[in-house]
Coordinates of C-alpha atoms and ligand atoms in Angstrom, one line a residue:
Chain A
M1 CA 189.8 106.4 63.2
S2 CA 189.4 102.9 64.6
N3 CA 185.9 103.5 65.8
S4 CA 184.6 105.2 62.7
Q5 CA 182.8 102.0 61.5
Q6 CA 181.3 101.0 64.8
A7 CA 178.3 102.5 66.5
I8 CA 179.3 105.8 68.2
S9 CA 178.6 106.1 71.9
P10 CA 176.2 108.8 73.0
E11 CA 179.1 110.6 74.8
Q12 CA 181.2 110.6 71.6
A13 CA 178.2 111.8 69.6
A14 CA 177.7 114.6 72.0
Y15 CA 181.4 115.5 71.8
L16 CA 181.3 115.5 68.0
R17 CA 178.2 117.7 68.0
K18 CA 179.8 120.1 70.3
L19 CA 182.9 120.2 68.1
R20 CA 180.9 120.9 65.0
R21 CA 178.9 123.6 66.8
H22 CA 182.1 125.2 67.9
K23 CA 183.5 125.2 64.4
R24 CA 180.3 126.7 63.1
E25 CA 180.4 129.4 65.7
I26 CA 184.0 130.3 64.8
F27 CA 183.2 130.6 61.1
L28 CA 180.1 132.6 61.8
S29 CA 182.1 135.1 63.9
Q30 CA 184.6 135.4 61.2
V31 CA 182.0 136.3 58.6
L32 CA 180.2 138.6 61.0
L33 CA 183.4 140.5 61.8
L34 CA 184.0 141.0 58.1
V35 CA 180.4 142.2 57.5
A36 CA 180.6 144.5 60.5
L37 CA 183.9 146.1 59.4
L38 CA 182.6 146.7 55.9
G39 CA 179.3 148.0 57.2
I40 CA 180.9 150.5 59.6
W41 CA 183.3 151.6 56.9
E42 CA 180.4 152.2 54.4
L43 CA 178.3 153.9 57.1
A44 CA 181.1 156.1 58.2
A45 CA 181.8 157.1 54.6
S46 CA 178.2 157.8 53.6
A47 CA 177.5 159.7 56.9
G48 CA 180.4 161.9 56.2
W49 CA 182.4 160.9 59.4
I50 CA 185.3 160.1 57.2
N51 CA 186.2 161.4 53.8
P52 CA 185.6 158.7 51.2
F53 CA 187.9 160.6 48.8
I54 CA 190.9 159.5 50.8
T55 CA 189.5 156.4 52.6
S56 CA 187.5 155.0 49.8
Q57 CA 184.4 152.9 50.6
P58 CA 183.0 149.4 50.0
S59 CA 180.3 150.5 47.6
G60 CA 182.8 152.5 45.6
I61 CA 185.1 149.4 45.5
I62 CA 182.3 147.2 44.2
K63 CA 181.5 149.8 41.6
T64 CA 185.2 149.9 40.6
I65 CA 185.3 146.2 40.3
V66 CA 182.2 146.1 38.1
N67 CA 183.6 148.9 35.9
L68 CA 186.9 147.1 35.5
Y69 CA 185.1 143.9 34.7
N70 CA 182.9 145.6 32.1
S71 CA 185.8 147.2 30.4
G72 CA 187.6 143.8 30.3
D73 CA 190.5 145.2 32.3
L74 CA 189.8 143.2 35.5
F75 CA 191.1 139.9 34.4
R76 CA 193.8 141.4 32.2
H77 CA 195.4 143.0 35.3
I78 CA 194.9 140.0 37.5
G79 CA 196.3 137.7 34.7
V80 CA 199.4 139.8 34.3
T81 CA 200.3 139.8 38.0
V82 CA 199.4 136.2 38.6
W83 CA 201.4 135.1 35.6
E84 CA 204.5 137.1 36.7
T85 CA 204.2 135.7 40.2
V86 CA 203.8 132.1 39.1
V87 CA 206.7 132.3 36.7
G88 CA 208.8 134.1 39.3
F89 CA 208.3 131.6 42.1
T90 CA 208.5 128.6 39.8
L91 CA 211.8 129.7 38.3
G92 CA 213.0 130.8 41.7
T93 CA 212.3 127.4 43.2
I94 CA 213.7 125.4 40.2
L95 CA 216.9 127.6 39.9
G96 CA 217.4 127.6 43.7
T97 CA 217.1 123.8 43.8
I98 CA 219.5 123.4 40.9
I99 CA 222.1 125.6 42.6
A100 CA 221.5 123.7 45.9
I101 CA 222.3 120.5 44.0
I102 CA 225.5 122.0 42.7
L103 CA 226.6 123.1 46.2
W104 CA 225.8 119.7 47.6
W105 CA 227.8 118.1 44.8
S106 CA 230.9 120.2 45.5
E107 CA 231.6 120.8 49.1
P108 CA 234.6 123.1 48.4
L109 CA 232.4 125.3 46.1
A110 CA 229.7 125.4 48.9
K111 CA 232.4 126.6 51.4
V112 CA 233.7 129.2 49.0
L113 CA 230.3 130.6 48.2
E114 CA 229.0 130.5 51.8
P115 CA 229.8 134.2 52.7
Y116 CA 228.4 135.4 49.4
L117 CA 225.1 133.6 50.0
V118 CA 224.9 135.0 53.5
V119 CA 225.4 138.6 52.2
L120 CA 222.9 138.0 49.3
N121 CA 220.4 136.6 51.8
S122 CA 220.5 139.6 54.1
L123 CA 220.5 142.1 51.2
P124 CA 217.0 143.5 50.6
K125 CA 216.6 142.3 47.0
V126 CA 214.3 145.2 46.2
A127 CA 217.4 147.4 46.3
L128 CA 218.5 145.7 43.1
G129 CA 215.5 147.0 41.3
P130 CA 217.2 149.9 39.5
I131 CA 220.0 147.5 38.3
I132 CA 217.5 145.0 37.0
I133 CA 215.6 147.7 35.1
V134 CA 218.8 148.9 33.5
W135 CA 219.8 145.4 32.5
M136 CA 216.5 143.9 31.6
G137 CA 214.6 147.0 30.4
S138 CA 211.3 148.0 31.8
G139 CA 209.1 145.2 31.0
V140 CA 207.6 142.0 32.2
S141 CA 211.0 140.2 32.3
A142 CA 212.3 142.8 34.8
I143 CA 209.4 142.1 37.1
I144 CA 209.9 138.3 36.8
V145 CA 213.6 138.6 37.5
M146 CA 212.7 140.7 40.6
A147 CA 210.3 138.0 41.8
L148 CA 212.9 135.3 41.1
L149 CA 215.7 137.1 42.9
V150 CA 213.6 137.6 46.0
S151 CA 213.0 133.9 46.3
V152 CA 216.1 132.2 44.9
V153 CA 218.6 132.7 47.7
V154 CA 216.1 131.6 50.4
T155 CA 215.5 128.5 48.3
I156 CA 219.2 127.7 47.9
L157 CA 219.8 128.0 51.6
G158 CA 216.7 126.0 52.6
V159 CA 217.0 123.2 50.1
Y160 CA 220.8 122.9 50.7
A161 CA 220.1 122.6 54.5
G162 CA 217.5 119.9 53.6
F163 CA 220.1 118.0 51.6
S164 CA 222.6 118.1 54.4
Q165 CA 220.0 116.6 56.8
V166 CA 219.7 113.3 55.0
D167 CA 220.6 110.6 57.4
P168 CA 224.3 109.7 57.0
D169 CA 223.4 106.0 57.6
R170 CA 221.2 106.2 54.6
I171 CA 224.1 107.4 52.4
K172 CA 226.3 104.8 53.9
L173 CA 223.8 102.1 53.0
L174 CA 223.8 103.3 49.4
K175 CA 227.6 103.4 49.4
T176 CA 227.8 99.8 50.5
F177 CA 225.7 99.0 47.4
G178 CA 228.4 100.7 45.4
A179 CA 226.2 103.8 44.6
S180 CA 227.8 106.7 42.8
K181 CA 227.4 110.3 43.9
G182 CA 224.8 110.8 41.2
Q183 CA 222.8 107.7 42.4
I184 CA 222.9 108.9 46.0
L185 CA 221.5 112.2 44.8
Q186 CA 218.9 110.6 42.7
K187 CA 217.8 107.8 45.0
A188 CA 218.0 109.3 48.5
V189 CA 218.9 113.0 48.6
L190 CA 216.4 114.5 46.1
P191 CA 213.3 112.4 46.8
G192 CA 214.0 112.7 50.5
S193 CA 214.1 116.5 50.2
V194 CA 210.8 116.9 48.4
P195 CA 209.1 118.1 51.6
T196 CA 211.8 120.7 52.0
I197 CA 211.4 121.8 48.4
I198 CA 207.6 122.1 48.9
S199 CA 208.0 124.2 52.0
A200 CA 210.4 126.4 50.0
L201 CA 207.7 126.7 47.4
K202 CA 205.3 127.8 50.1
I203 CA 207.6 130.6 51.3
N204 CA 208.4 131.6 47.7
V205 CA 204.8 132.2 46.9
G206 CA 204.7 135.0 49.4
L207 CA 208.1 136.3 48.5
S208 CA 207.4 136.4 44.8
W209 CA 204.3 138.5 45.4
V210 CA 206.5 141.0 47.1
G211 CA 209.0 140.9 44.2
V212 CA 206.2 141.3 41.6
I213 CA 204.4 144.1 43.2
V214 CA 207.7 146.0 43.8
G215 CA 208.6 145.4 40.2
E216 CA 205.2 146.6 39.1
F217 CA 205.6 149.7 41.2
L218 CA 208.8 150.5 39.5
V219 CA 208.0 149.6 35.9
S220 CA 204.8 148.4 34.4
K221 CA 201.8 149.1 32.2
A222 CA 199.5 146.5 33.6
G223 CA 199.0 144.4 36.7
L224 CA 197.5 144.9 40.2
G225 CA 200.6 146.7 41.4
Y226 CA 200.4 149.0 38.5
L227 CA 196.7 149.7 39.2
A228 CA 197.5 150.5 42.8
V229 CA 200.3 152.9 41.9
Y230 CA 198.3 154.5 39.1
G231 CA 195.2 154.9 41.4
G232 CA 197.4 156.6 44.0
Q233 CA 198.9 159.0 41.5
V234 CA 195.5 160.1 40.2
F235 CA 194.0 160.0 43.7
R236 CA 191.4 157.4 43.0
L237 CA 191.5 155.6 46.3
N238 CA 188.7 153.2 45.2
L239 CA 191.1 151.9 42.6
V240 CA 193.9 151.5 45.1
M241 CA 191.8 149.6 47.6
T242 CA 190.3 147.4 44.8
S243 CA 193.7 146.3 43.7
V244 CA 194.9 145.7 47.2
I245 CA 191.8 143.6 48.0
I246 CA 192.1 141.5 44.8
L247 CA 195.8 141.1 45.5
G248 CA 195.0 139.7 49.0
A249 CA 192.5 137.3 47.5
A250 CA 194.8 136.2 44.7
A251 CA 197.7 135.7 47.1
A252 CA 195.6 133.6 49.5
I253 CA 194.2 131.5 46.6
M254 CA 197.7 130.8 45.3
Y255 CA 199.0 129.9 48.8
L256 CA 196.0 127.5 49.2
A257 CA 196.9 126.0 45.9
V258 CA 200.4 125.2 47.1
V259 CA 199.1 123.7 50.3
L260 CA 196.8 121.6 48.2
L261 CA 199.7 120.5 46.1
E262 CA 201.5 119.5 49.3
K263 CA 198.5 117.5 50.5
L264 CA 198.2 115.7 47.1
F265 CA 201.9 115.0 47.2
I266 CA 201.8 113.6 50.7
R267 CA 198.8 111.4 49.8
W268 CA 200.6 110.2 46.7
Q269 CA 203.6 109.4 48.9
Q270 CA 201.6 107.2 51.3
Chain B
M1 CA 242.6 74.1 57.6
E2 CA 239.9 76.0 55.7
Q3 CA 240.7 79.5 54.7
P4 CA 238.9 82.3 56.5
L5 CA 236.3 84.2 54.5
V6 CA 237.3 87.4 56.1
Q7 CA 240.8 88.1 57.4
V8 CA 241.4 91.3 59.3
K9 CA 245.2 91.8 59.4
D10 CA 246.8 94.1 61.9
I11 CA 244.4 97.0 61.3
V12 CA 245.3 100.5 62.7
V13 CA 242.9 103.4 62.2
K14 CA 243.7 107.0 63.1
Y15 CA 241.3 109.9 62.7
H16 CA 242.6 113.4 62.2
S17 CA 240.8 116.5 63.3
P18 CA 242.0 120.0 64.2
E19 CA 241.9 119.0 67.8
G20 CA 244.4 116.3 67.2
E21 CA 244.8 112.7 66.3
T22 CA 242.5 109.9 67.5
T23 CA 243.7 106.3 67.3
A24 CA 240.4 104.4 67.0
L25 CA 241.7 100.9 66.4
E26 CA 245.1 99.5 67.2
N27 CA 246.5 96.2 65.8
I28 CA 243.2 94.4 65.3
S29 CA 243.5 91.0 63.7
L30 CA 240.5 88.7 63.3
D31 CA 239.5 85.7 61.2
V32 CA 235.9 85.0 60.3
Y33 CA 235.0 81.7 58.7
Q34 CA 232.2 81.0 56.2
G35 CA 228.9 80.6 58.0
Q36 CA 230.2 82.0 61.3
F37 CA 228.2 84.5 63.4
I38 CA 230.4 86.9 65.3
S39 CA 229.4 89.5 67.8
I40 CA 231.6 92.4 68.7
V41 CA 231.1 94.2 72.0
G42 CA 233.1 97.0 73.5
P43 CA 232.8 100.3 75.4
S44 CA 231.2 103.3 73.6
G45 CA 233.6 104.9 71.2
C46 CA 236.1 102.1 71.1
G47 CA 235.9 101.8 67.3
K48 CA 233.3 99.1 66.6
S49 CA 231.7 101.1 63.8
T50 CA 235.1 102.0 62.5
L51 CA 236.0 98.3 62.2
L52 CA 232.8 97.6 60.3
N53 CA 233.5 100.5 58.0
V54 CA 237.0 99.1 57.3
I55 CA 235.6 95.7 56.5
A56 CA 232.9 97.2 54.3
G57 CA 235.6 99.0 52.3
L58 CA 234.1 102.4 53.2
L59 CA 237.2 103.5 55.1
K60 CA 240.8 102.9 54.3
P61 CA 242.8 101.8 57.4
T62 CA 245.9 103.7 58.3
Q63 CA 247.7 100.4 58.4
G64 CA 247.0 96.8 57.7
E65 CA 244.5 95.3 55.4
V66 CA 241.3 93.3 55.1
V67 CA 241.2 90.2 52.9
I68 CA 237.8 88.8 51.8
N69 CA 237.8 85.5 49.9
G70 CA 241.6 85.9 49.4
R71 CA 241.2 89.3 47.8
P72 CA 242.4 92.4 49.6
V73 CA 239.5 94.9 50.1
E74 CA 240.0 98.1 48.0
G75 CA 236.9 100.2 48.1
V76 CA 233.3 98.9 48.5
S77 CA 232.9 95.3 47.5
T78 CA 229.6 93.6 46.6
S79 CA 230.4 90.6 48.8
V80 CA 229.6 92.7 51.8
G81 CA 226.1 93.7 53.0
Y82 CA 225.5 96.4 55.6
M83 CA 222.6 96.8 58.0
P84 CA 222.5 100.2 59.8
Q85 CA 221.2 101.1 63.2
T86 CA 217.7 102.0 61.9
D87 CA 216.1 100.1 59.0
Q88 CA 216.6 103.1 56.6
L89 CA 213.7 102.0 54.4
F90 CA 212.9 104.8 52.0
E91 CA 209.5 106.0 53.1
W92 CA 208.5 107.1 49.6
R93 CA 209.2 103.7 48.1
S94 CA 207.0 100.6 48.4
I95 CA 208.4 97.6 50.1
W96 CA 209.2 96.0 46.8
R97 CA 211.0 99.1 45.5
N98 CA 212.9 99.2 48.8
V99 CA 214.1 95.7 48.7
I100 CA 215.4 96.0 45.1
L101 CA 217.2 99.2 45.9
G102 CA 220.7 97.5 45.9
L103 CA 220.0 95.6 42.7
E104 CA 218.8 98.9 41.1
V105 CA 221.9 100.7 42.2
Q106 CA 224.1 97.9 40.9
N107 CA 222.2 97.6 37.6
K108 CA 221.5 94.0 38.3
L109 CA 217.7 94.0 38.0
T110 CA 217.0 91.0 35.8
A111 CA 214.2 88.5 35.6
E112 CA 216.4 86.1 37.6
T113 CA 217.3 88.5 40.4
R114 CA 213.6 89.7 40.6
R115 CA 212.6 86.1 41.1
S116 CA 215.1 85.5 43.9
V117 CA 213.9 88.6 45.7
R118 CA 210.4 87.5 45.3
Q119 CA 211.3 84.2 46.8
L120 CA 212.9 85.9 49.8
L121 CA 209.8 88.0 50.3
E122 CA 207.6 85.0 50.1
R123 CA 209.8 82.9 52.3
Y124 CA 209.8 85.5 55.0
G125 CA 206.2 86.6 54.9
L126 CA 206.5 89.9 53.2
W127 CA 205.2 89.2 49.7
E128 CA 201.7 90.3 50.4
F129 CA 203.1 93.6 51.7
R130 CA 205.2 94.3 48.6
N131 CA 203.0 97.2 47.6
A132 CA 202.7 98.6 51.1
F133 CA 204.8 101.5 52.2
P134 CA 207.2 101.2 55.1
S135 CA 205.0 103.4 57.4
Q136 CA 202.3 100.7 57.1
L137 CA 204.5 98.0 58.5
S138 CA 205.4 97.0 62.1
G139 CA 208.9 97.6 63.4
G140 CA 209.7 93.9 63.1
M141 CA 208.5 93.6 59.5
R142 CA 210.4 96.7 58.6
Q143 CA 213.6 95.1 60.0
R144 CA 212.9 92.0 58.0
A145 CA 212.4 94.1 54.8
A146 CA 215.7 95.8 55.5
L147 CA 217.4 92.4 55.9
I148 CA 215.9 91.2 52.6
R149 CA 217.1 94.4 50.9
T150 CA 220.6 93.5 52.1
L151 CA 220.2 89.8 51.1
A152 CA 218.9 90.8 47.7
I153 CA 222.4 91.7 46.5
D154 CA 223.5 88.3 47.7
P155 CA 226.5 89.3 49.9
E156 CA 228.7 86.7 51.5
I157 CA 229.0 88.5 54.7
L158 CA 226.6 90.7 56.6
L159 CA 227.7 93.6 58.8
L160 CA 225.1 94.6 61.4
D161 CA 225.9 97.8 63.3
E162 CA 223.6 97.9 66.3
A163 CA 221.0 96.9 63.9
F164 CA 218.3 96.3 66.5
S165 CA 219.0 99.1 68.9
A166 CA 216.2 101.3 67.7
L167 CA 213.6 98.7 68.5
D168 CA 211.7 98.3 71.7
Y169 CA 212.8 95.4 73.9
Q170 CA 210.0 92.9 73.0
T171 CA 210.3 93.6 69.3
R172 CA 214.1 93.4 69.5
L173 CA 214.0 89.9 71.0
V174 CA 211.7 88.6 68.2
V175 CA 213.5 90.4 65.5
S176 CA 217.0 89.2 66.6
D177 CA 215.5 85.7 66.6
E178 CA 214.2 86.1 63.1
V179 CA 217.3 87.7 61.7
K180 CA 219.5 85.0 63.1
K181 CA 217.2 82.3 61.6
I182 CA 217.2 84.0 58.2
I183 CA 220.9 84.5 58.2
C184 CA 221.5 80.8 59.1
R185 CA 219.0 79.6 56.6
E186 CA 220.6 81.6 53.8
G187 CA 224.0 80.4 54.9
K188 CA 225.5 83.8 55.4
T189 CA 228.4 84.9 57.5
A190 CA 227.6 87.8 59.9
I191 CA 229.4 90.3 62.1
L192 CA 227.1 92.0 64.7
V193 CA 228.1 95.0 66.7
T194 CA 226.0 95.5 69.8
H195 CA 225.9 97.1 73.2
D196 CA 223.7 94.4 74.5
I197 CA 225.8 91.6 76.1
S198 CA 222.8 89.2 76.2
E199 CA 222.1 89.8 72.5
A200 CA 225.8 89.3 71.7
I201 CA 225.9 85.9 73.5
S202 CA 222.5 84.7 72.4
M203 CA 223.1 85.3 68.7
A204 CA 226.7 84.5 68.1
D205 CA 229.1 81.6 67.8
D206 CA 231.9 83.8 69.0
V207 CA 231.9 87.1 71.0
V208 CA 234.8 89.4 70.5
V209 CA 235.4 91.9 73.3
L210 CA 237.2 95.1 72.5
T211 CA 239.1 97.3 75.0
K212 CA 238.3 101.0 75.3
R213 CA 239.8 103.4 72.8
P214 CA 242.2 102.7 71.1
G215 CA 240.3 99.5 70.5
T216 CA 242.3 96.3 70.6
I217 CA 241.0 92.8 71.0
K218 CA 240.7 91.9 74.7
S219 CA 239.4 88.4 74.3
I220 CA 237.4 86.1 72.1
H221 CA 234.8 83.8 73.7
K222 CA 233.6 80.7 71.9
I223 CA 230.0 80.4 72.9
V224 CA 228.9 76.9 73.7
L225 CA 225.4 76.7 75.1
T226 CA 223.4 73.6 76.0
C227 CA 219.9 74.2 74.6
Q228 CA 217.8 72.1 72.3
E229 CA 217.1 74.8 69.8
R230 CA 219.9 77.1 69.0
T231 CA 217.7 80.2 68.7
P232 CA 218.6 83.4 70.5
I233 CA 215.5 83.4 72.7
K234 CA 215.9 79.8 73.8
C235 CA 219.6 80.3 74.2
R236 CA 219.0 82.8 77.0
E237 CA 217.7 79.9 79.1
A238 CA 220.8 77.9 78.9
P239 CA 222.7 77.3 82.2
E240 CA 226.0 78.7 80.8
F241 CA 224.4 81.9 79.7
R242 CA 224.8 83.7 83.0
D243 CA 228.5 82.7 83.2
Y244 CA 229.2 84.1 79.8
F245 CA 227.3 87.2 80.7
N246 CA 229.2 87.8 83.9
L247 CA 232.5 87.1 82.3
I248 CA 232.0 89.6 79.5
W249 CA 230.4 92.1 81.8
K250 CA 233.6 92.0 83.9
E251 CA 235.8 92.3 80.9
L252 CA 234.0 95.3 79.6
D253 CA 234.8 96.9 82.9
I254 CA 232.0 99.4 82.8
H255 CA 232.0 101.9 85.6
V256 CA 228.9 103.9 86.1
Q257 CA 229.6 107.1 87.9
Ligands
ATP1 N1 235.1 110.8 61.1 C1 235.7 110.9 62.4 N2 236.6 111.8 62.6 C2 237.2 111.9 63.8 N3 237.0 111.0 64.8 C3 236.2 110.0 64.6 C4 235.5 109.9 63.4 N4 234.7 108.8 63.4 C5 234.8 108.3 64.7 N5 235.7 109.0 65.4 C6 236.2 108.7 66.7 O1 236.8 107.4 66.7 C7 236.3 106.7 67.8 C8 235.7 105.4 67.4 O2 234.5 105.7 66.8 P1 233.4 104.6 66.4 O3 232.2 105.2 65.9 O4 234.0 103.5 65.6 O5 233.1 103.9 67.8 P2 232.0 102.9 68.3 O6 232.6 101.8 69.0 O7 231.2 102.5 67.1 O8 231.1 103.8 69.2 P3 229.6 103.6 69.6 O9 229.5 102.4 70.6 O10 229.2 104.9 70.3 O11 228.8 103.3 68.4 C9 235.4 107.6 68.6 O12 236.2 108.1 69.7 C10 235.0 108.7 67.7 O13 234.9 109.9 68.4
MG2 MG1 229.1 102.7 66.5

């Protein structure tokens, strides 16, 4: 950065040019690859090499999206799924952090609960689906609970580990100021663990999508997971592919949003 | 005779673990007077940090007691300031918010204490950096900020546990010079634990040598150096410096295998 204001030497300029060209080439290749894949898929389907009835095809997917858009269903389904996911991972992160705080506060409790957490962590949360449906009924709340469950245990373990990594010297310093346990938490442990909490958030975004989609597979009347299952049942592969593709895009956008949040936070911290 | 500021009386500290009992300190007695600067050296694991923890009131000794200003130490007391091995500035707080941390914790943030912290920052060249974050400061400035954070709560005695050991050699010389100057100017008493014999001699009025574990006091050397300016860097040039160094080196009896 130190040279950015001064005149750039010809060698540096050449290097920067090369770097930019390289980046452009990579991006171009990525776009080409996508276009090629879609093109071959479309070609194979229309030429009859593959059966579009079971493989679907790009033009059919586009048509499906347009139809969904025209009937007003597109954004309704996206909205339902995104809402369930956001609520699920936000609650999972908040609840997980609160439980981690309680465990940090009481070491005996943490020791007692350790084996339970280990078991819960290894248990595929999806297996709890039927129980959740019985308890919560088959509605949006069951799906949100599913998403929350998938992320909450990972959050507890990750954030608690983050808390335990706070430098003992830092805690000692606060203690010599006469700080109470609450003050140690508030001044050092919590703010120091914000990066850990954000990385938990990043993991939870992905996990909550799993929870939501599984939840929608099991019980739902709307959402992208519902669309995919419904499409499969009535053998409309265009619909299935459409929801999978939208899902991929939505998940990527949400992940990028969390990464952006992290960047903003780090900038704010500086 | 003036009464010592800190009296360490016959301290014994034992640690317990499933593997057994460790006696870290045995019968340590030590008097520290107002304005004195004491260095403690000793082999690794001989209980130096343990001794500071006891004086700070963070650790209750198995036997014996510490008296500060005539009052026995029971728990953490505000008359003791502690400087850890690394500066431990909170990276998400500005320098200002870092140096007022102690006052904030003790609920003593008033117009008056703010003013005195401001004076400290101005006096030691950090006022312009009050809104900067620790990552924007050099190692030396960070250490100064850490010292001001400790001075802000106005302790009578400062405990420095290898406070410069994380710094590179050059910075370390400059910082120890600065810290010594600041501590003298503010009229504070200090106990410095270090592994660096030269640092111990150059900074202190007295050097306490501990034996290996269980730590007992092997000897106390009053440091008298002939140099014009009694600053740590200048002191290293005094003719007696080498003699003290060799003496303490021998007493530490370090064998490198
Ligand atoms: N919490 C503890 N539980 C058990 N043993 C401990 C504990 N803290 C320290 N010890 C032991 O007590 C002895 C003295 O420890 P201390 O940290 O005071 O030594 P030190 O002189 O500061 O060492 P160093 O020079 O490495 O900093 C060491 O042998 C250490 O292993
Ligand atoms: Mg130590």
